[in-house]
mmCIF file of C-alpha atoms (C1' of nucleotides) in Angstrom:
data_model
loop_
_atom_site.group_PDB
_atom_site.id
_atom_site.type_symbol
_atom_site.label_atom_id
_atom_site.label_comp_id
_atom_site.label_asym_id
_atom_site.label_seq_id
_atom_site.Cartn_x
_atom_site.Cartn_y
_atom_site.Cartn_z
ATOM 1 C CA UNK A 9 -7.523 6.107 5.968
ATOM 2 C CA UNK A 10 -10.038 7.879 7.588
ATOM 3 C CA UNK A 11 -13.411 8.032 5.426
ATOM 4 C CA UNK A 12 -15.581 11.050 4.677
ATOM 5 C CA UNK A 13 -18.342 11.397 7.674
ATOM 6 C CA UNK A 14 -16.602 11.513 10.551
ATOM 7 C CA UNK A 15 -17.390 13.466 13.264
ATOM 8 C CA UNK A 16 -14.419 14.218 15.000
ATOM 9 C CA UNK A 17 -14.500 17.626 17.477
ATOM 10 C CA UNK A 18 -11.244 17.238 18.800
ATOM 11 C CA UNK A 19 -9.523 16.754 15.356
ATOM 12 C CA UNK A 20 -7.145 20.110 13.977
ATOM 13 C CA UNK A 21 -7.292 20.795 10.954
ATOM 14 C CA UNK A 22 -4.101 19.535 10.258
ATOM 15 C CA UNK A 23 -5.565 16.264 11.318
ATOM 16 C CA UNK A 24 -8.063 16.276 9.109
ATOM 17 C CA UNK A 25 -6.030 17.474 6.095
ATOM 18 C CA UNK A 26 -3.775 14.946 7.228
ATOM 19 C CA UNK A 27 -6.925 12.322 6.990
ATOM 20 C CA UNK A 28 -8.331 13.245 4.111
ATOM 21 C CA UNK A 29 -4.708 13.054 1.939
ATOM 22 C CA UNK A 30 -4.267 9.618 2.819
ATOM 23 C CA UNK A 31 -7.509 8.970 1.809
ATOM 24 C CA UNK A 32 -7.361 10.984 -1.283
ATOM 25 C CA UNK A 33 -3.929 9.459 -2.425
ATOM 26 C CA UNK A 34 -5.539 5.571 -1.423
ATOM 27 C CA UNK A 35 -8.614 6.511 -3.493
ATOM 28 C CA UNK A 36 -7.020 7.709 -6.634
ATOM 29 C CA UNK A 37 -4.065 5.227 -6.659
ATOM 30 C CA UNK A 38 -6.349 2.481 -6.309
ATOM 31 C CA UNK A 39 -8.750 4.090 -9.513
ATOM 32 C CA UNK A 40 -5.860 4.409 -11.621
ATOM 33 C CA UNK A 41 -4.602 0.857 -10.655
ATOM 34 C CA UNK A 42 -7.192 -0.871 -11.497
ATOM 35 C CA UNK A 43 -7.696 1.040 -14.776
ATOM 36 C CA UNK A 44 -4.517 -0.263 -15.559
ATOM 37 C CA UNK A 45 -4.461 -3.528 -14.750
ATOM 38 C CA UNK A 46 -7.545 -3.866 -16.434
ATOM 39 C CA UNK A 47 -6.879 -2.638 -20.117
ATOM 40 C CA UNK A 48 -3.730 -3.311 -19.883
ATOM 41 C CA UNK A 49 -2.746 -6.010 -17.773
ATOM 42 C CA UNK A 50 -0.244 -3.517 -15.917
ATOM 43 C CA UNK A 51 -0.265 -2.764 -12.206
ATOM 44 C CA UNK A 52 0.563 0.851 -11.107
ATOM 45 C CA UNK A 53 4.138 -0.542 -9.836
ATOM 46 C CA UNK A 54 4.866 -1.213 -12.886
ATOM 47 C CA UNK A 55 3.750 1.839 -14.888
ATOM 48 C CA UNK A 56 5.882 3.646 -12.487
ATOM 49 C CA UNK A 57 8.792 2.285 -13.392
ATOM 50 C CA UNK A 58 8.292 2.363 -17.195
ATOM 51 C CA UNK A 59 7.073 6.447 -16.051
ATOM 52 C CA UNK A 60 10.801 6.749 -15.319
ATOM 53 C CA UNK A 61 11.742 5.117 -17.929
ATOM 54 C CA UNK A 62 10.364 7.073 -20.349
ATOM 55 C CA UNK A 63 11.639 10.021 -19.446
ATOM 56 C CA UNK A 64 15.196 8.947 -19.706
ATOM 57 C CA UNK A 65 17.509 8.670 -22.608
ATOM 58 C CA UNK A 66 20.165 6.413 -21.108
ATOM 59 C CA UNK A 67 19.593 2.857 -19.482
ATOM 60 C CA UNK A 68 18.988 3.332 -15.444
ATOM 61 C CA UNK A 69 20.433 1.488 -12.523
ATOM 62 C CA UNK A 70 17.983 -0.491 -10.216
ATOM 63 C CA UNK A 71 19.761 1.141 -7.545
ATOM 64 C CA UNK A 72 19.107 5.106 -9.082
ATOM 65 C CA UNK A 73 15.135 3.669 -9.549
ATOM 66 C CA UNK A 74 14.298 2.496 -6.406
ATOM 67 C CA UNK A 75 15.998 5.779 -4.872
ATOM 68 C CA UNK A 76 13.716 7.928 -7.597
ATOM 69 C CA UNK A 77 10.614 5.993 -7.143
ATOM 70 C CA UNK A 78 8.682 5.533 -4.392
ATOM 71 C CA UNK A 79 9.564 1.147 -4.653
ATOM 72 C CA UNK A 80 12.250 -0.443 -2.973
ATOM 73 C CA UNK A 81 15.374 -1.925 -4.863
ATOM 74 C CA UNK A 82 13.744 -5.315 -4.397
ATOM 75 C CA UNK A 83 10.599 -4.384 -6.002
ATOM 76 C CA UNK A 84 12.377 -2.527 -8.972
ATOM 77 C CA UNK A 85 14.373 -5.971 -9.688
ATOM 78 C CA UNK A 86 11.281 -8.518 -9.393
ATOM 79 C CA UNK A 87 9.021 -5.769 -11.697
ATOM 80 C CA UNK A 88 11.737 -5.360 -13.628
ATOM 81 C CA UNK A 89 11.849 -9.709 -14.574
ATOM 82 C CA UNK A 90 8.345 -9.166 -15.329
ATOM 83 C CA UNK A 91 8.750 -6.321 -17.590
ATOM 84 C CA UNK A 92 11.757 -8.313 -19.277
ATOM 85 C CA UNK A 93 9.437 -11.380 -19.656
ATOM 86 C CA UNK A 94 6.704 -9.420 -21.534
ATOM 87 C CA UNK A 95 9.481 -7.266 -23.588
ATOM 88 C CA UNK A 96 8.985 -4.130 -22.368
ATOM 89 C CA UNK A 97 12.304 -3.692 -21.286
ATOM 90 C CA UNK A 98 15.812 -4.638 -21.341
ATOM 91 C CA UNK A 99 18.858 -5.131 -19.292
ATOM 92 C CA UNK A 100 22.264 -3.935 -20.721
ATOM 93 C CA UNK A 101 25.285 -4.328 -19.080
ATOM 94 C CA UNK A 102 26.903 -1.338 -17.389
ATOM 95 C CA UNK A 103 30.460 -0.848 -20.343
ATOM 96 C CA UNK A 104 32.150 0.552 -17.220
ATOM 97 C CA UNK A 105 30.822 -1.250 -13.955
ATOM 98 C CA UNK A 106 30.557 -5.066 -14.351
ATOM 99 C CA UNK A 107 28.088 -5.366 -11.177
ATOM 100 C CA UNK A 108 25.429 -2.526 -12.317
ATOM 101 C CA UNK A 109 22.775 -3.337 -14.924
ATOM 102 C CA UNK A 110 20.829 -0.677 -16.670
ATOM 103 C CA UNK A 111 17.402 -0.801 -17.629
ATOM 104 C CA UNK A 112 15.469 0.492 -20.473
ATOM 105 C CA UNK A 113 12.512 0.729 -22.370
ATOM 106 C CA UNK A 114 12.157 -1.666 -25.497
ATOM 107 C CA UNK A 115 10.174 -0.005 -28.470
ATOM 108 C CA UNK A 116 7.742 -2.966 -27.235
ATOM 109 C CA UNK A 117 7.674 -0.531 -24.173
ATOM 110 C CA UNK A 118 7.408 2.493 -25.598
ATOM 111 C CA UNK A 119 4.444 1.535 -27.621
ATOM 112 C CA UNK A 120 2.717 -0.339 -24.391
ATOM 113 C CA UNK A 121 3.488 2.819 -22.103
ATOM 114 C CA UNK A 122 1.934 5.395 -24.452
ATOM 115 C CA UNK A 123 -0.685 3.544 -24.592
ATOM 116 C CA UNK A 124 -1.050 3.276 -20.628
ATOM 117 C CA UNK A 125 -0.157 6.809 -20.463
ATOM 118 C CA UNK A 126 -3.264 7.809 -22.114
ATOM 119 C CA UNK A 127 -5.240 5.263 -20.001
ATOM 120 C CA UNK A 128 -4.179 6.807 -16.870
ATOM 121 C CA UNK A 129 -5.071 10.473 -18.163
ATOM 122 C CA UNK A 130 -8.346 9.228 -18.846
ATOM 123 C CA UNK A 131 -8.877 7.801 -15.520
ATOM 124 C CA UNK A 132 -7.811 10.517 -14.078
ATOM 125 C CA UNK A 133 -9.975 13.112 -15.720
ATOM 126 C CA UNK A 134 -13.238 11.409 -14.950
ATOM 127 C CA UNK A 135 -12.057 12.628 -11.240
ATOM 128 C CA UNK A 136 -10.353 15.298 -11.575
ATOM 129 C CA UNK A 137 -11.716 17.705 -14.178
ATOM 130 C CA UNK A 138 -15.105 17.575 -13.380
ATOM 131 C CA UNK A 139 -14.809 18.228 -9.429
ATOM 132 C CA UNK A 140 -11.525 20.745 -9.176
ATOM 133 C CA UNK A 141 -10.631 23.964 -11.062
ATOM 134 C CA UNK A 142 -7.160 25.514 -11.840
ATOM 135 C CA UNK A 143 -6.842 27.391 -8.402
ATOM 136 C CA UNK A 144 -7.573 23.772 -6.369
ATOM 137 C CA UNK A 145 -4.903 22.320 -9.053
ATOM 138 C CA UNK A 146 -2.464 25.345 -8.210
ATOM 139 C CA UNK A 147 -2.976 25.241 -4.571
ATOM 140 C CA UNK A 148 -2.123 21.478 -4.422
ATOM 141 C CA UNK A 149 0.972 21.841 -6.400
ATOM 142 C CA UNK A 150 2.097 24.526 -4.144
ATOM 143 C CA UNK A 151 1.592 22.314 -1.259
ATOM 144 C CA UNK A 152 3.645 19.310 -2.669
ATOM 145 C CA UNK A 153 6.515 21.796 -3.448
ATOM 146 C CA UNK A 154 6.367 23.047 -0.135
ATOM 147 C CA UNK A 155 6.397 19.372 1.381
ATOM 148 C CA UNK A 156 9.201 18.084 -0.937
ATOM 149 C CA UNK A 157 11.060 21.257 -0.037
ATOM 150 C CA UNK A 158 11.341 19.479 3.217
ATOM 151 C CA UNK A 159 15.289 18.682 4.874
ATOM 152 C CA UNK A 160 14.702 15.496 6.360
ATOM 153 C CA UNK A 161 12.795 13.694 3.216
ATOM 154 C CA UNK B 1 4.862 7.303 -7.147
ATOM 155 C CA UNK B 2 7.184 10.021 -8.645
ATOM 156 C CA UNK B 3 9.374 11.504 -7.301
ATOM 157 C CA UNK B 4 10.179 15.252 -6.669
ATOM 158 C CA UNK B 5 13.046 16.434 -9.674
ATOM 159 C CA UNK B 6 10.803 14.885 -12.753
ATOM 160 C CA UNK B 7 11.444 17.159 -15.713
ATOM 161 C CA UNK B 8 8.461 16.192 -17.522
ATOM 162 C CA UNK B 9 7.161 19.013 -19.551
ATOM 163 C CA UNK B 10 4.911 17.460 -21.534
ATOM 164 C CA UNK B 11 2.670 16.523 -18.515
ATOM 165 C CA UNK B 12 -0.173 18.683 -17.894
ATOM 166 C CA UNK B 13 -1.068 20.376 -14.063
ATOM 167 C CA UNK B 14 -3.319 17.904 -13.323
ATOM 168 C CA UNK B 15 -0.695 15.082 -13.904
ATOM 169 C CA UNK B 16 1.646 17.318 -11.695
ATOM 170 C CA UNK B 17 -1.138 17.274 -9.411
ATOM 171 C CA UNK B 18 -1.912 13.717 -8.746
ATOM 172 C CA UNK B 19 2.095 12.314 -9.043
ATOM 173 C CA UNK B 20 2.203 14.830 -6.208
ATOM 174 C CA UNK B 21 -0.643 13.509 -4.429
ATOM 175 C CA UNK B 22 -0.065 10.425 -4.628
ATOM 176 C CA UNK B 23 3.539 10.912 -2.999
ATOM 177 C CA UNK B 24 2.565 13.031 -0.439
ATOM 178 C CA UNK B 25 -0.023 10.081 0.972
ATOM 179 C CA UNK B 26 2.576 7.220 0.425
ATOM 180 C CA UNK B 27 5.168 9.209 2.162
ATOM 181 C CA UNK B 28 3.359 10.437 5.025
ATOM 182 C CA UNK B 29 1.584 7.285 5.851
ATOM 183 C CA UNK B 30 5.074 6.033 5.461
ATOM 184 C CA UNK B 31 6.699 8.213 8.400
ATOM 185 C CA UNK B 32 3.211 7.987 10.721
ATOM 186 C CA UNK B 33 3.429 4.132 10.519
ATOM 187 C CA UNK B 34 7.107 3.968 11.217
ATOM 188 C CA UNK B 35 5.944 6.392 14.340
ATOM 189 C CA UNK B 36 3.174 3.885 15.393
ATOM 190 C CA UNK B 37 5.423 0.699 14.797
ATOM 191 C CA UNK B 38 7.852 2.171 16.576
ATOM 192 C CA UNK B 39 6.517 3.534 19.416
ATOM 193 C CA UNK B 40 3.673 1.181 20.605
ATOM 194 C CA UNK B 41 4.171 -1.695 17.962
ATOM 195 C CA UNK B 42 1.066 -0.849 16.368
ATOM 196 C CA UNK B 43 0.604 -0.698 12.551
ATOM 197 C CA UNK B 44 -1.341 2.157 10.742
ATOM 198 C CA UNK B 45 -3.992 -0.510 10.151
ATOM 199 C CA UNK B 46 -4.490 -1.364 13.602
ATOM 200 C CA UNK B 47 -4.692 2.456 14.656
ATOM 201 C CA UNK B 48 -7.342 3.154 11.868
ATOM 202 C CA UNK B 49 -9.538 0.601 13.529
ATOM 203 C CA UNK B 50 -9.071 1.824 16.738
ATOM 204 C CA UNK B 51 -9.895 5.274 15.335
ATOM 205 C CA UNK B 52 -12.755 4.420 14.310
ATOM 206 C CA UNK B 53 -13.928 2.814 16.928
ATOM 207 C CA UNK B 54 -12.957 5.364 19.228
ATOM 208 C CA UNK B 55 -15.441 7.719 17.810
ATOM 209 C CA UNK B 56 -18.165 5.072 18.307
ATOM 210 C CA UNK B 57 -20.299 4.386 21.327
ATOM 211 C CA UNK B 58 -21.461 1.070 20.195
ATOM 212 C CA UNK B 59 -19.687 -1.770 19.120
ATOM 213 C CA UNK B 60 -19.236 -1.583 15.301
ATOM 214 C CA UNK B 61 -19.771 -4.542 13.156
ATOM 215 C CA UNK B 62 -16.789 -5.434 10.547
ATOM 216 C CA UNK B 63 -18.753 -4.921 8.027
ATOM 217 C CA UNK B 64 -19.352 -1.518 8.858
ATOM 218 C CA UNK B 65 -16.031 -1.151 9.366
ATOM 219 C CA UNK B 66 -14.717 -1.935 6.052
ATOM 220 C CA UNK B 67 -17.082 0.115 4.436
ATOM 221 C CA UNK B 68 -16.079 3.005 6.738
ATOM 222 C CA UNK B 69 -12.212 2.637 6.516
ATOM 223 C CA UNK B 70 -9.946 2.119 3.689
ATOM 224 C CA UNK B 71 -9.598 -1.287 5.400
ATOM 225 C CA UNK B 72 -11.119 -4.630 3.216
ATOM 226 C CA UNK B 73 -13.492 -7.125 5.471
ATOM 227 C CA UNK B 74 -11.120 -9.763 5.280
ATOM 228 C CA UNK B 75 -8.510 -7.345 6.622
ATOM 229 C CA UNK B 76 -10.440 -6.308 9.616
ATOM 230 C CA UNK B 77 -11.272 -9.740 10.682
ATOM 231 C CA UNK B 78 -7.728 -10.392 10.760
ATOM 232 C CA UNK B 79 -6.979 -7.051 12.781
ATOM 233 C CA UNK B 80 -9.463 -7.393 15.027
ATOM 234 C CA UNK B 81 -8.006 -10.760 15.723
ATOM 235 C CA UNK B 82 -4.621 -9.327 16.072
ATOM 236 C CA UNK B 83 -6.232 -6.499 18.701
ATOM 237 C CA UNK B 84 -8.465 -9.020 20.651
ATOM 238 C CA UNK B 85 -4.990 -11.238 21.081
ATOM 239 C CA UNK B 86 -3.656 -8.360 22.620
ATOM 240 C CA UNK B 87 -6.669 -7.013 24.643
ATOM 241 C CA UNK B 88 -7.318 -3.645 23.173
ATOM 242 C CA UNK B 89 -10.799 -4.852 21.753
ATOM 243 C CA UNK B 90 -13.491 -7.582 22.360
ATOM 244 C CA UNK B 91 -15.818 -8.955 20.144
ATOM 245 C CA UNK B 92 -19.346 -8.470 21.623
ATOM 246 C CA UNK B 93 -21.958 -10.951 19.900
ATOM 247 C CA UNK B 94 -25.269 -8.874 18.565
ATOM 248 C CA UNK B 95 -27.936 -9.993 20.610
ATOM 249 C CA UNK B 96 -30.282 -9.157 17.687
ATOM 250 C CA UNK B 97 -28.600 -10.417 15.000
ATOM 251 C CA UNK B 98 -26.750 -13.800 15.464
ATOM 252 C CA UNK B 99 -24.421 -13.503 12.863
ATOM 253 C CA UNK B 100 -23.093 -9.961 13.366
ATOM 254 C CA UNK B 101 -20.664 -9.862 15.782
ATOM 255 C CA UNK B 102 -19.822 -5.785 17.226
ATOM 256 C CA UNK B 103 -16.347 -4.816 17.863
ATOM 257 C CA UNK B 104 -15.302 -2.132 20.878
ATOM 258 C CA UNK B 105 -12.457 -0.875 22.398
ATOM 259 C CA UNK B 106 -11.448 -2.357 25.982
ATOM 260 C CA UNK B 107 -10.513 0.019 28.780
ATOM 261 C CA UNK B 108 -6.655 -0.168 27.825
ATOM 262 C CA UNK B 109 -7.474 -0.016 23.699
ATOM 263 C CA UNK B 110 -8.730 3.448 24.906
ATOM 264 C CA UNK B 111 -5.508 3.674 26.650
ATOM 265 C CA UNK B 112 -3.154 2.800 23.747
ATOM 266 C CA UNK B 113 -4.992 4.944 21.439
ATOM 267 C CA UNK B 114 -4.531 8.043 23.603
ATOM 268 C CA UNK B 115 -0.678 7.445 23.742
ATOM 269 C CA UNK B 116 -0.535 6.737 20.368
ATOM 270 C CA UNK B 117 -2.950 9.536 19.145
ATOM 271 C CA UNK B 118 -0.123 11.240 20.793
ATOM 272 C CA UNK B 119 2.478 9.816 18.559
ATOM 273 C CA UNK B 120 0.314 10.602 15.202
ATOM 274 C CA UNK B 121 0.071 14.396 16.073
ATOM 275 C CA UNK B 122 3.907 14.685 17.208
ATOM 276 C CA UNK B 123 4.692 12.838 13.790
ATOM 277 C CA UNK B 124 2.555 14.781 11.671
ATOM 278 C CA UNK B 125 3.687 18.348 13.494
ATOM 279 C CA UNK B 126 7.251 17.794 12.136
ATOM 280 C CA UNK B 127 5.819 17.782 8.935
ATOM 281 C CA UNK B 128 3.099 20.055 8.834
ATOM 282 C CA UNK B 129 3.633 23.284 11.247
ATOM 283 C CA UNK B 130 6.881 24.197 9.703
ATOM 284 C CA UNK B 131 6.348 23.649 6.214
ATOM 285 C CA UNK B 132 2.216 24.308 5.366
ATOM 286 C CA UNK B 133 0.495 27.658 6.826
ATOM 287 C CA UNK B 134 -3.390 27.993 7.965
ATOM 288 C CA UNK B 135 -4.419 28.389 4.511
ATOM 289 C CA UNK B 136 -2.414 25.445 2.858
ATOM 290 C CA UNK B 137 -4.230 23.427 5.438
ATOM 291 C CA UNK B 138 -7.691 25.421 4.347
ATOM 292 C CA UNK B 139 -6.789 24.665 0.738
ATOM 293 C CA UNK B 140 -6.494 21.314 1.236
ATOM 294 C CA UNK B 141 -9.711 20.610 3.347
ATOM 295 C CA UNK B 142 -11.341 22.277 0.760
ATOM 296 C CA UNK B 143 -10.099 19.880 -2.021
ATOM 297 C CA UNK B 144 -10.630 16.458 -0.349
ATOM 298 C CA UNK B 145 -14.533 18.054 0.041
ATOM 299 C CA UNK B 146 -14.628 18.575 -3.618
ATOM 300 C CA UNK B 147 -13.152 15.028 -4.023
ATOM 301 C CA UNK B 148 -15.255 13.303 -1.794
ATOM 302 C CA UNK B 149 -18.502 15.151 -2.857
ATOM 303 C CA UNK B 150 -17.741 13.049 -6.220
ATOM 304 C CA UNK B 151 -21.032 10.839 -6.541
ATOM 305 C CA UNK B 152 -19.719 7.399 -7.682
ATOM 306 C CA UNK B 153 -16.931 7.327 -4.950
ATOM 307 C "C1'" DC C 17 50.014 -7.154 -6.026
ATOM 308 C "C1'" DC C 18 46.723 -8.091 -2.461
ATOM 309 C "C1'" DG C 19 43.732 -7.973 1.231
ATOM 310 C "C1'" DG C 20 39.758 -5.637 3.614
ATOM 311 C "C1'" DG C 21 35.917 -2.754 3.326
ATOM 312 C "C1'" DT C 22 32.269 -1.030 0.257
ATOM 313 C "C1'" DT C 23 28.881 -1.043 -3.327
ATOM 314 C "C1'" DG C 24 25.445 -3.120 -6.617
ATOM 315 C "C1'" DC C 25 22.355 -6.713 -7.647
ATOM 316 C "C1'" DG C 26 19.349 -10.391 -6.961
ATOM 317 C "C1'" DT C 27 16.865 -13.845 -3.863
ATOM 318 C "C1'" DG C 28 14.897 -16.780 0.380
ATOM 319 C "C1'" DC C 29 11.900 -15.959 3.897
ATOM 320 C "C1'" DA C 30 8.270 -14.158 6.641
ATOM 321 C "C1'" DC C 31 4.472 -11.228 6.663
ATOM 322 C "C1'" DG C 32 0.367 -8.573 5.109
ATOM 323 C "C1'" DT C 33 -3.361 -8.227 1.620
ATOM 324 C "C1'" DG C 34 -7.271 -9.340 -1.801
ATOM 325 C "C1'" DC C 35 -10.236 -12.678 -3.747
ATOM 326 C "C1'" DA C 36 -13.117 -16.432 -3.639
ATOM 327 C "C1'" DC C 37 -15.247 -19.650 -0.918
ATOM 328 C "C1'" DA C 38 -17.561 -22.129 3.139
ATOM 329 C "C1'" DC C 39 -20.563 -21.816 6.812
ATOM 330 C "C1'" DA C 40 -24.123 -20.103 9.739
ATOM 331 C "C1'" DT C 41 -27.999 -17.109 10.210
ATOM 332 C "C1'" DC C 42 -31.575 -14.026 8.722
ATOM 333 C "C1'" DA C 43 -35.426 -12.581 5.524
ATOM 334 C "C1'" DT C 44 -39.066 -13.679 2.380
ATOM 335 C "C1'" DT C 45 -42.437 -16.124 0.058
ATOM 336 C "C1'" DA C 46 -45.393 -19.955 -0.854
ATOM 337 C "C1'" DT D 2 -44.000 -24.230 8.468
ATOM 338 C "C1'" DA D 3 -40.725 -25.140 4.775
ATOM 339 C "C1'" DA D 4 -37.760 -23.669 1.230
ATOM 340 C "C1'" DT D 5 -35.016 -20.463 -1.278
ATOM 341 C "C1'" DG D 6 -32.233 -16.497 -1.626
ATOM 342 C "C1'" DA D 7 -29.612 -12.883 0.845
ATOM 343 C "C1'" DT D 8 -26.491 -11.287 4.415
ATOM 344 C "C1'" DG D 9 -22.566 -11.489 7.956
ATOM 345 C "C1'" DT D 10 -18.322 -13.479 9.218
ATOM 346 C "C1'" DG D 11 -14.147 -15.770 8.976
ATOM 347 C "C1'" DT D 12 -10.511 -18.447 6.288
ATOM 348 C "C1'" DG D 13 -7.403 -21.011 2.483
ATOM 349 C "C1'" DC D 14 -4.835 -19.633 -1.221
ATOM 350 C "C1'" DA D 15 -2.058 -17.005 -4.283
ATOM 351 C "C1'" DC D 16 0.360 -12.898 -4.817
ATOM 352 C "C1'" DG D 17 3.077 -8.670 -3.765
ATOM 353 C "C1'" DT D 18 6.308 -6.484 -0.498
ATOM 354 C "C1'" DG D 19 10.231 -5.528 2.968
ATOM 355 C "C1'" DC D 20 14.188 -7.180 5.279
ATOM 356 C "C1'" DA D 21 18.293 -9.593 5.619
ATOM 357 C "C1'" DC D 22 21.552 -12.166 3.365
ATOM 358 C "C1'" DG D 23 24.796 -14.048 -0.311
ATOM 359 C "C1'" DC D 24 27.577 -13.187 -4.123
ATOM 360 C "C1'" DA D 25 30.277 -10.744 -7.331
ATOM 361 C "C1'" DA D 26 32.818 -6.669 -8.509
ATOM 362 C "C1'" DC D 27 34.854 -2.264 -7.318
ATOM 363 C "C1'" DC D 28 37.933 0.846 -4.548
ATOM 364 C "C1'" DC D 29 41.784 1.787 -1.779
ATOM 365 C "C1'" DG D 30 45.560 1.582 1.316
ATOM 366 C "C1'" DG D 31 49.639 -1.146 2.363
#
DNA sequence: CCGGGTTGCGTGCACGTGCACACATCATTA
DNA sequence: TAATGATGTGTGCACGTGCACGCAACCCGG
């Protein structure tokens, strides 16, 4: 949201924490975005769901990745057509449930997702390692924790 | 993007880091939006705008505006269209410049922005106050400087 | 067995956004 | 002054997204 120079008296600083994590979070999604999309044809929504993906051994549910991600059900399906079109994953048949699909990564998608993987660390090192240290890395874990810690969601 | 139970081990702080950030932003832009929509049917975009423009005197061009906010050109014409249509700002023609056209706040934009300025703080408090301390807040500031310091933007 | 409520998945529709373009106006140089 | 490029603004178009709905399959009580 709000960009850097603004003069703003009345703000708290919870404001302009507030301000400036919106703006960070905008920034940096949009860097890595585009890094993808460009060497790899593959927009962040996408990666995200392969991100899951990779980390699990079994086929998911849309229904379990739109509730871990941050996309709705609706997205998951429509990204996950695309990903089907281009082979990077597949949809297998629940054996037990006849109405859920699971999805999963094709060795296609495996390959194509390391590869992004190590596009997005590079992307994000040209920000991050050059401008914060291990106590600003620390600190900003500590914070998330704290916020996903929260009741309510 | 990710969510909060990821058991990735192989992912580095930094990673950590930014999966955090990145959540964090979506998710509290998320619940000050719905706050904003809710309220005073007016969309995080709209309020940015009227943010900014708040803190300014003189009518801003759009221009200006995009560059300022995390809001495209294209995207501000079209709010400031929405905003005019409703009365909250006018479009004031530059009487140097012909093209240029400045944008301002009416008497009951300031009005709405008040109330809803309102709104922002009340939804961010439920968030913030309970869960972060002064120097979570201080640690944060202190990042987003670092970030924003960063010389290609 | 069977009927009603629930759950999972995908899609039509409306809306917001980015990109490229059209148009008018300014600046600059000959 | 006249002409060419640059700047400011708004808009058509394609695309991505959220919401509500339809459909099929499951669960459960009668």
């Amino acid at each position: 949201m709000a960009h850097a120079n603004l003069n703003l008296d009345g703000l708290t600083p919870r404001d302009h924490a507030f301000y400036g994590l919106v703006w960070a979070g905008t920034t940096l999604t949009a860097r890595v975005d585009q890094a993808l999309t460009r060497r790899h044809d593959l927009p962040l929504s996408w990666f995200e769901v392969m991100l899951w993906l990779s980390v699990q051994q079994e086929p998911v549910a849309p229904s379990e990745l739109g509730a871990r991600t941050l996309l709705s059900r609706s997205q998951v399906s429509r990204v996950a057509d695309s990903l089907q079109a281009r082979g990077l994953v597949e949809r297998i048949p629940s054996p037990t449930d006849a109405r859920s699909v699971g999805i999963a990564l094709t060795e296609a998608g495996r390959r194509t997702y390391a590869e992004a993987d190590a596009t997005r660390r590079e992307a994000l090192a040209e920000v991050f390692d050059d401008l914060l240290d291990d106590a600003d890395i620390a600190a900003l874990e500590a914070v998330w924790a704290k916020l996903k810690a929260r009741p309510k969601g």
